[in-house]
PDB file of C-alpha atoms in Angstrom:
ATOM      1  CA  MET A  43       0.171  -0.331  -0.019  1.00 87.00           C
ATOM      2  CA  LEU A  44       1.644   3.238  -1.352  1.00 94.00           C
ATOM      3  CA  ASP A  45       1.323   5.902   1.257  1.00 95.00           C
ATOM      4  CA  GLU A  46       1.778   9.910   0.327  1.00 96.00           C
ATOM      5  CA  ARG A  47       5.541   9.898   0.518  1.00 97.00           C
ATOM      6  CA  ASP A  48       5.723   7.358  -1.671  1.00 97.00           C
ATOM      7  CA  ARG A  49       2.702   8.845  -4.190  1.00 97.00           C
ATOM      8  CA  ARG A  50       5.629  12.045  -4.057  1.00 97.00           C
ATOM      9  CA  ILE A  51       8.574  10.082  -4.458  1.00 97.00           C
ATOM     10  CA  LEU A  52       6.880   8.652  -8.028  1.00 97.00           C
ATOM     11  CA  GLU A  53       6.102  12.070  -9.062  1.00 96.00           C
ATOM     12  CA  LEU A  54       9.537  13.343  -8.640  1.00 97.00           C
ATOM     13  CA  LEU A  55      11.152  10.684 -10.590  1.00 97.00           C
ATOM     14  CA  GLN A  56       9.010  10.667 -13.297  1.00 95.00           C
ATOM     15  CA  LYS A  57       9.690  14.300 -14.313  1.00 94.00           C
ATOM     16  CA  ASP A  58      13.614  13.857 -13.229  1.00 94.00           C
ATOM     17  CA  ALA A  59      14.541  10.205 -12.793  1.00 94.00           C
ATOM     18  CA  ALA A  60      18.467  11.550 -12.651  1.00 95.00           C
ATOM     19  CA  ILE A  61      17.353  13.778  -8.992  1.00 96.00           C
ATOM     20  CA  PRO A  62      19.619  13.670  -6.051  1.00 97.00           C
ATOM     21  CA  VAL A  63      18.423  10.715  -3.795  1.00 97.00           C
ATOM     22  CA  ALA A  64      19.008  13.894  -1.194  1.00 98.00           C
ATOM     23  CA  GLU A  65      16.867  16.666  -3.124  1.00 98.00           C
ATOM     24  CA  VAL A  66      13.883  13.966  -3.603  1.00 98.00           C
ATOM     25  CA  ALA A  67      14.650  13.150  -0.237  1.00 98.00           C
ATOM     26  CA  GLU A  68      14.391  16.957   1.534  1.00 98.00           C
ATOM     27  CA  GLN A  69      10.993  17.564  -0.356  1.00 97.00           C
ATOM     28  CA  VAL A  70       9.165  14.841   0.469  1.00 98.00           C
ATOM     29  CA  SER A  71      11.174  15.192   4.585  1.00 97.00           C
ATOM     30  CA  LEU A  72      12.663  12.099   5.217  1.00 97.00           C
ATOM     31  CA  SER A  73      16.502  10.923   5.291  1.00 97.00           C
ATOM     32  CA  ALA A  74      18.182  10.929   2.583  1.00 97.00           C
ATOM     33  CA  SER A  75      18.632   6.382   3.155  1.00 98.00           C
ATOM     34  CA  ALA A  76      15.265   6.357   4.220  1.00 98.00           C
ATOM     35  CA  CYS A  77      13.909   7.682   0.623  1.00 98.00           C
ATOM     36  CA  SER A  78      16.328   5.586  -0.759  1.00 98.00           C
ATOM     37  CA  ARG A  79      15.281   2.357   0.391  1.00 98.00           C
ATOM     38  CA  ARG A  80      11.605   3.898   0.219  1.00 98.00           C
ATOM     39  CA  ILE A  81      13.255   4.212  -3.577  1.00 98.00           C
ATOM     40  CA  GLN A  82      14.163   0.611  -3.792  1.00 98.00           C
ATOM     41  CA  ARG A  83      11.194  -0.596  -2.643  1.00 97.00           C
ATOM     42  CA  LEU A  84       9.117   0.856  -4.584  1.00 97.00           C
ATOM     43  CA  GLU A  85      11.388  -0.622  -7.778  1.00 97.00           C
ATOM     44  CA  GLU A  86      11.568  -3.868  -6.230  1.00 97.00           C
ATOM     45  CA  ALA A  87       7.225  -3.377  -5.757  1.00 97.00           C
ATOM     46  CA  GLY A  88       7.421  -3.013  -9.763  1.00 97.00           C
ATOM     47  CA  TYR A  89       5.576   0.825  -9.700  1.00 97.00           C
ATOM     48  CA  ILE A  90       8.943   1.798 -10.906  1.00 97.00           C
ATOM     49  CA  GLN A  91       9.655  -0.334 -14.307  1.00 95.00           C
ATOM     50  CA  ARG A  92      12.641   1.612 -15.514  1.00 94.00           C
ATOM     51  CA  ARG A  93      14.351   4.850 -15.534  1.00 92.00           C
ATOM     52  CA  ILE A  94      15.087   6.516 -19.795  1.00 91.00           C
ATOM     53  CA  ALA A  95      16.667   9.286 -20.297  1.00 90.00           C
ATOM     54  CA  VAL A  96      13.753  11.482 -22.964  1.00 90.00           C
ATOM     55  CA  LEU A  97      15.296  12.745 -26.015  1.00 93.00           C
ATOM     56  CA  ASP A  98      14.639  15.867 -28.047  1.00 94.00           C
ATOM     57  CA  ARG A  99      12.650  14.732 -31.150  1.00 94.00           C
ATOM     58  CA  GLU A 100      13.702  17.580 -32.974  1.00 96.00           C
ATOM     59  CA  ARG A 101      17.952  17.338 -32.336  1.00 97.00           C
ATOM     60  CA  ILE A 102      18.033  13.652 -32.411  1.00 97.00           C
ATOM     61  CA  GLY A 103      16.394  14.491 -36.406  1.00 97.00           C
ATOM     62  CA  VAL A 104      12.566  12.430 -35.676  1.00 98.00           C
ATOM     63  CA  PRO A 105      10.271  15.690 -35.065  1.00 97.00           C
ATOM     64  CA  THR A 106       7.528  14.452 -37.321  1.00 98.00           C
ATOM     65  CA  THR A 107       4.752  12.144 -36.052  1.00 98.00           C
ATOM     66  CA  VAL A 108       2.536   9.727 -37.885  1.00 98.00           C
ATOM     67  CA  PHE A 109      -0.403   7.803 -36.722  1.00 98.00           C
ATOM     68  CA  ALA A 110      -1.238   5.015 -38.866  1.00 98.00           C
ATOM     69  CA  LEU A 111      -5.054   2.887 -38.215  1.00 98.00           C
ATOM     70  CA  ILE A 112      -4.745  -0.753 -39.184  1.00 98.00           C
ATOM     71  CA  LYS A 113      -7.766  -2.801 -40.045  1.00 98.00           C
ATOM     72  CA  THR A 114      -6.678  -6.625 -40.994  1.00 97.00           C
ATOM     73  CA  ALA A 115      -9.103 -10.089 -41.652  1.00 95.00           C
ATOM     74  CA  HIS A 116      -6.659 -11.605 -39.983  1.00 94.00           C
ATOM     75  CA  HIS A 117      -7.081 -12.303 -35.509  1.00 92.00           C
ATOM     76  CA  SER A 118      -5.535 -14.946 -35.143  1.00 95.00           C
ATOM     77  CA  ASP A 119      -2.901 -15.674 -32.266  1.00 96.00           C
ATOM     78  CA  ASP A 120       0.177 -16.371 -34.771  1.00 96.00           C
ATOM     79  CA  TRP A 121      -0.803 -13.574 -36.371  1.00 97.00           C
ATOM     80  CA  ILE A 122      -0.899 -11.282 -33.725  1.00 96.00           C
ATOM     81  CA  GLU A 123       2.208 -12.443 -32.428  1.00 97.00           C
ATOM     82  CA  ASN A 124       3.864 -11.913 -36.158  1.00 97.00           C
ATOM     83  CA  PHE A 125       2.661  -8.250 -36.284  1.00 97.00           C
ATOM     84  CA  ARG A 126       4.155  -8.011 -32.192  1.00 98.00           C
ATOM     85  CA  ARG A 127       7.379  -8.707 -33.752  1.00 97.00           C
ATOM     86  CA  ALA A 128       6.993  -6.792 -37.647  1.00 97.00           C
ATOM     87  CA  ILE A 129       6.189  -4.203 -35.719  1.00 98.00           C
ATOM     88  CA  SER A 130       9.069  -4.830 -33.153  1.00 97.00           C
ATOM     89  CA  ASP A 131      11.458  -4.572 -35.084  1.00 96.00           C
ATOM     90  CA  ILE A 132      10.744  -1.445 -36.647  1.00 98.00           C
ATOM     91  CA  GLY A 133      12.590   1.113 -34.506  1.00 97.00           C
ATOM     92  CA  GLU A 134      10.233   4.277 -36.546  1.00 98.00           C
ATOM     93  CA  ILE A 135       7.218   2.853 -34.695  1.00 98.00           C
ATOM     94  CA  VAL A 136       7.270   3.949 -30.921  1.00 97.00           C
ATOM     95  CA  GLU A 137       4.053   2.526 -29.945  1.00 97.00           C
ATOM     96  CA  ALA A 138       1.506   0.105 -31.034  1.00 98.00           C
ATOM     97  CA  HIS A 139      -2.123  -0.187 -29.320  1.00 98.00           C
ATOM     98  CA  ARG A 140      -5.156  -2.290 -29.664  1.00 97.00           C
ATOM     99  CA  LEU A 141      -8.383  -0.962 -30.534  1.00 98.00           C
ATOM    100  CA  THR A 142     -12.141  -1.288 -29.636  1.00 97.00           C
ATOM    101  CA  GLY A 143     -14.422   0.369 -33.088  1.00 96.00           C
ATOM    102  CA  SER A 144     -13.362  -0.145 -36.464  1.00 96.00           C
ATOM    103  CA  TYR A 145      -9.646  -0.229 -36.082  1.00 98.00           C
ATOM    104  CA  ASP A 146      -7.746  -2.640 -35.374  1.00 98.00           C
ATOM    105  CA  TYR A 147      -4.252  -1.175 -34.111  1.00 98.00           C
ATOM    106  CA  ILE A 148      -3.166   2.366 -33.883  1.00 98.00           C
ATOM    107  CA  LEU A 149       0.624   2.893 -34.095  1.00 98.00           C
ATOM    108  CA  LYS A 150       2.794   6.489 -33.146  1.00 98.00           C
ATOM    109  CA  VAL A 151       5.498   6.447 -35.788  1.00 98.00           C
ATOM    110  CA  VAL A 152       8.009   8.805 -35.593  1.00 98.00           C
ATOM    111  CA  LEU A 153       9.489  10.447 -39.023  1.00 98.00           C
ATOM    112  CA  PRO A 154      12.189  12.532 -39.988  1.00 98.00           C
ATOM    113  CA  ARG A 155       9.527  13.682 -42.477  1.00 97.00           C
ATOM    114  CA  VAL A 156       6.567  12.851 -44.123  1.00 97.00           C
ATOM    115  CA  GLU A 157       7.751  11.382 -47.214  1.00 97.00           C
ATOM    116  CA  HIS A 158       9.792   8.852 -44.694  1.00 98.00           C
ATOM    117  CA  TYR A 159       6.641   7.182 -44.100  1.00 98.00           C
ATOM    118  CA  ASP A 160       6.270   5.435 -47.292  1.00 98.00           C
ATOM    119  CA  VAL A 161       9.638   3.959 -46.131  1.00 98.00           C
ATOM    120  CA  VAL A 162       8.712   2.449 -43.074  1.00 98.00           C
ATOM    121  CA  TYR A 163       5.138   1.585 -44.816  1.00 98.00           C
ATOM    122  CA  ARG A 164       6.645  -0.420 -47.080  1.00 98.00           C
ATOM    123  CA  ARG A 165       8.665  -2.627 -44.402  1.00 97.00           C
ATOM    124  CA  LEU A 166       5.901  -2.892 -42.162  1.00 98.00           C
ATOM    125  CA  VAL A 167       3.867  -4.298 -45.121  1.00 97.00           C
ATOM    126  CA  LYS A 168       6.705  -6.946 -46.442  1.00 97.00           C
ATOM    127  CA  ARG A 169       6.283  -8.578 -43.278  1.00 96.00           C
ATOM    128  CA  ILE A 170       2.686  -8.925 -42.804  1.00 96.00           C
ATOM    129  CA  GLU A 171      -0.517  -8.758 -44.435  1.00 95.00           C
ATOM    130  CA  LEU A 172      -2.487  -5.613 -43.694  1.00 96.00           C
ATOM    131  CA  PHE A 173      -6.514  -5.830 -44.635  1.00 97.00           C
ATOM    132  CA  ASP A 174      -6.280  -1.374 -44.589  1.00 97.00           C
ATOM    133  CA  VAL A 175      -3.912   1.271 -43.321  1.00 97.00           C
ATOM    134  CA  SER A 176      -5.023   4.935 -43.032  1.00 97.00           C
ATOM    135  CA  ALA A 177      -2.251   7.512 -41.955  1.00 98.00           C
ATOM    136  CA  PHE A 178      -2.652  10.761 -39.614  1.00 98.00           C
ATOM    137  CA  ILE A 179      -0.314  13.511 -39.454  1.00 98.00           C
ATOM    138  CA  SER A 180      -0.055  15.427 -36.537  1.00 98.00           C
ATOM    139  CA  MET A 181       0.148  18.641 -36.944  1.00 97.00           C
ATOM    140  CA  GLU A 182       0.653  19.888 -33.679  1.00 95.00           C
ATOM    141  CA  VAL A 183       1.006  18.367 -30.642  1.00 93.00           C
ATOM    142  CA  LEU A 184      -0.834  19.403 -27.398  1.00 95.00           C
ATOM    143  CA  LYS A 185      -0.051  17.448 -24.745  1.00 93.00           C
ATOM    144  CA  SER A 186       2.638  15.171 -24.533  1.00 89.00           C
ATOM    145  CA  GLY A 187       4.981  13.482 -21.966  1.00 84.00           C
ATOM    146  CA  GLN A 188       4.717   9.822 -20.003  1.00 82.00           C
ATOM    147  CA  THR A 189       4.419  11.066 -16.113  1.00 90.00           C
ATOM    148  CA  LEU A 190       1.088   9.036 -14.803  1.00 92.00           C
ATOM    149  CA  PRO A 191      -1.760  10.372 -12.605  1.00 94.00           C
ATOM    150  CA  VAL A 192      -0.425   8.648  -9.129  1.00 94.00           C
ATOM    151  CA  ASP A 193      -3.609   8.732  -7.061  1.00 92.00           C
ATOM    152  CA  TYR A 194      -4.672   5.834  -8.449  1.00 93.00           C
ATOM    153  CA  ALA A 195      -2.196   3.749  -7.198  1.00 90.00           C
ATOM    154  CA  VAL A 196      -2.337   1.109  -4.285  1.00 85.00           C
TER     155      VAL A 196
END
């Protein structure tokens, strides 16, 4: 069971995983050693899966986002596993979700420019049979981030 200090620690680490433990400890009114033990416990319990660096997409050279909506005529476990492997091998596909409704999947694809989408599309359809793919170019990011609300954590 998480308490308010645990939730605050999670909020702070989500904003900056490189924040020194002493600074986290100060912000949650704990000693550095007690805070360090809590962070270790949160990691061991699976609340913290890993710590990553969030890169600047402009500086990395992939400022363009395309969302690809996919329909398939296949829904077998084998097809899904082949699809999972195909999208895992394409670095530009940074997220994939299975959907309800008229489409089966949505992919978030990051690209150097919109014309590069065709390269990714061709790599994907060489690997897996798809019924329909519709692509949508993101014009503007209104909200982005990896932080999660911690109020629901138990």
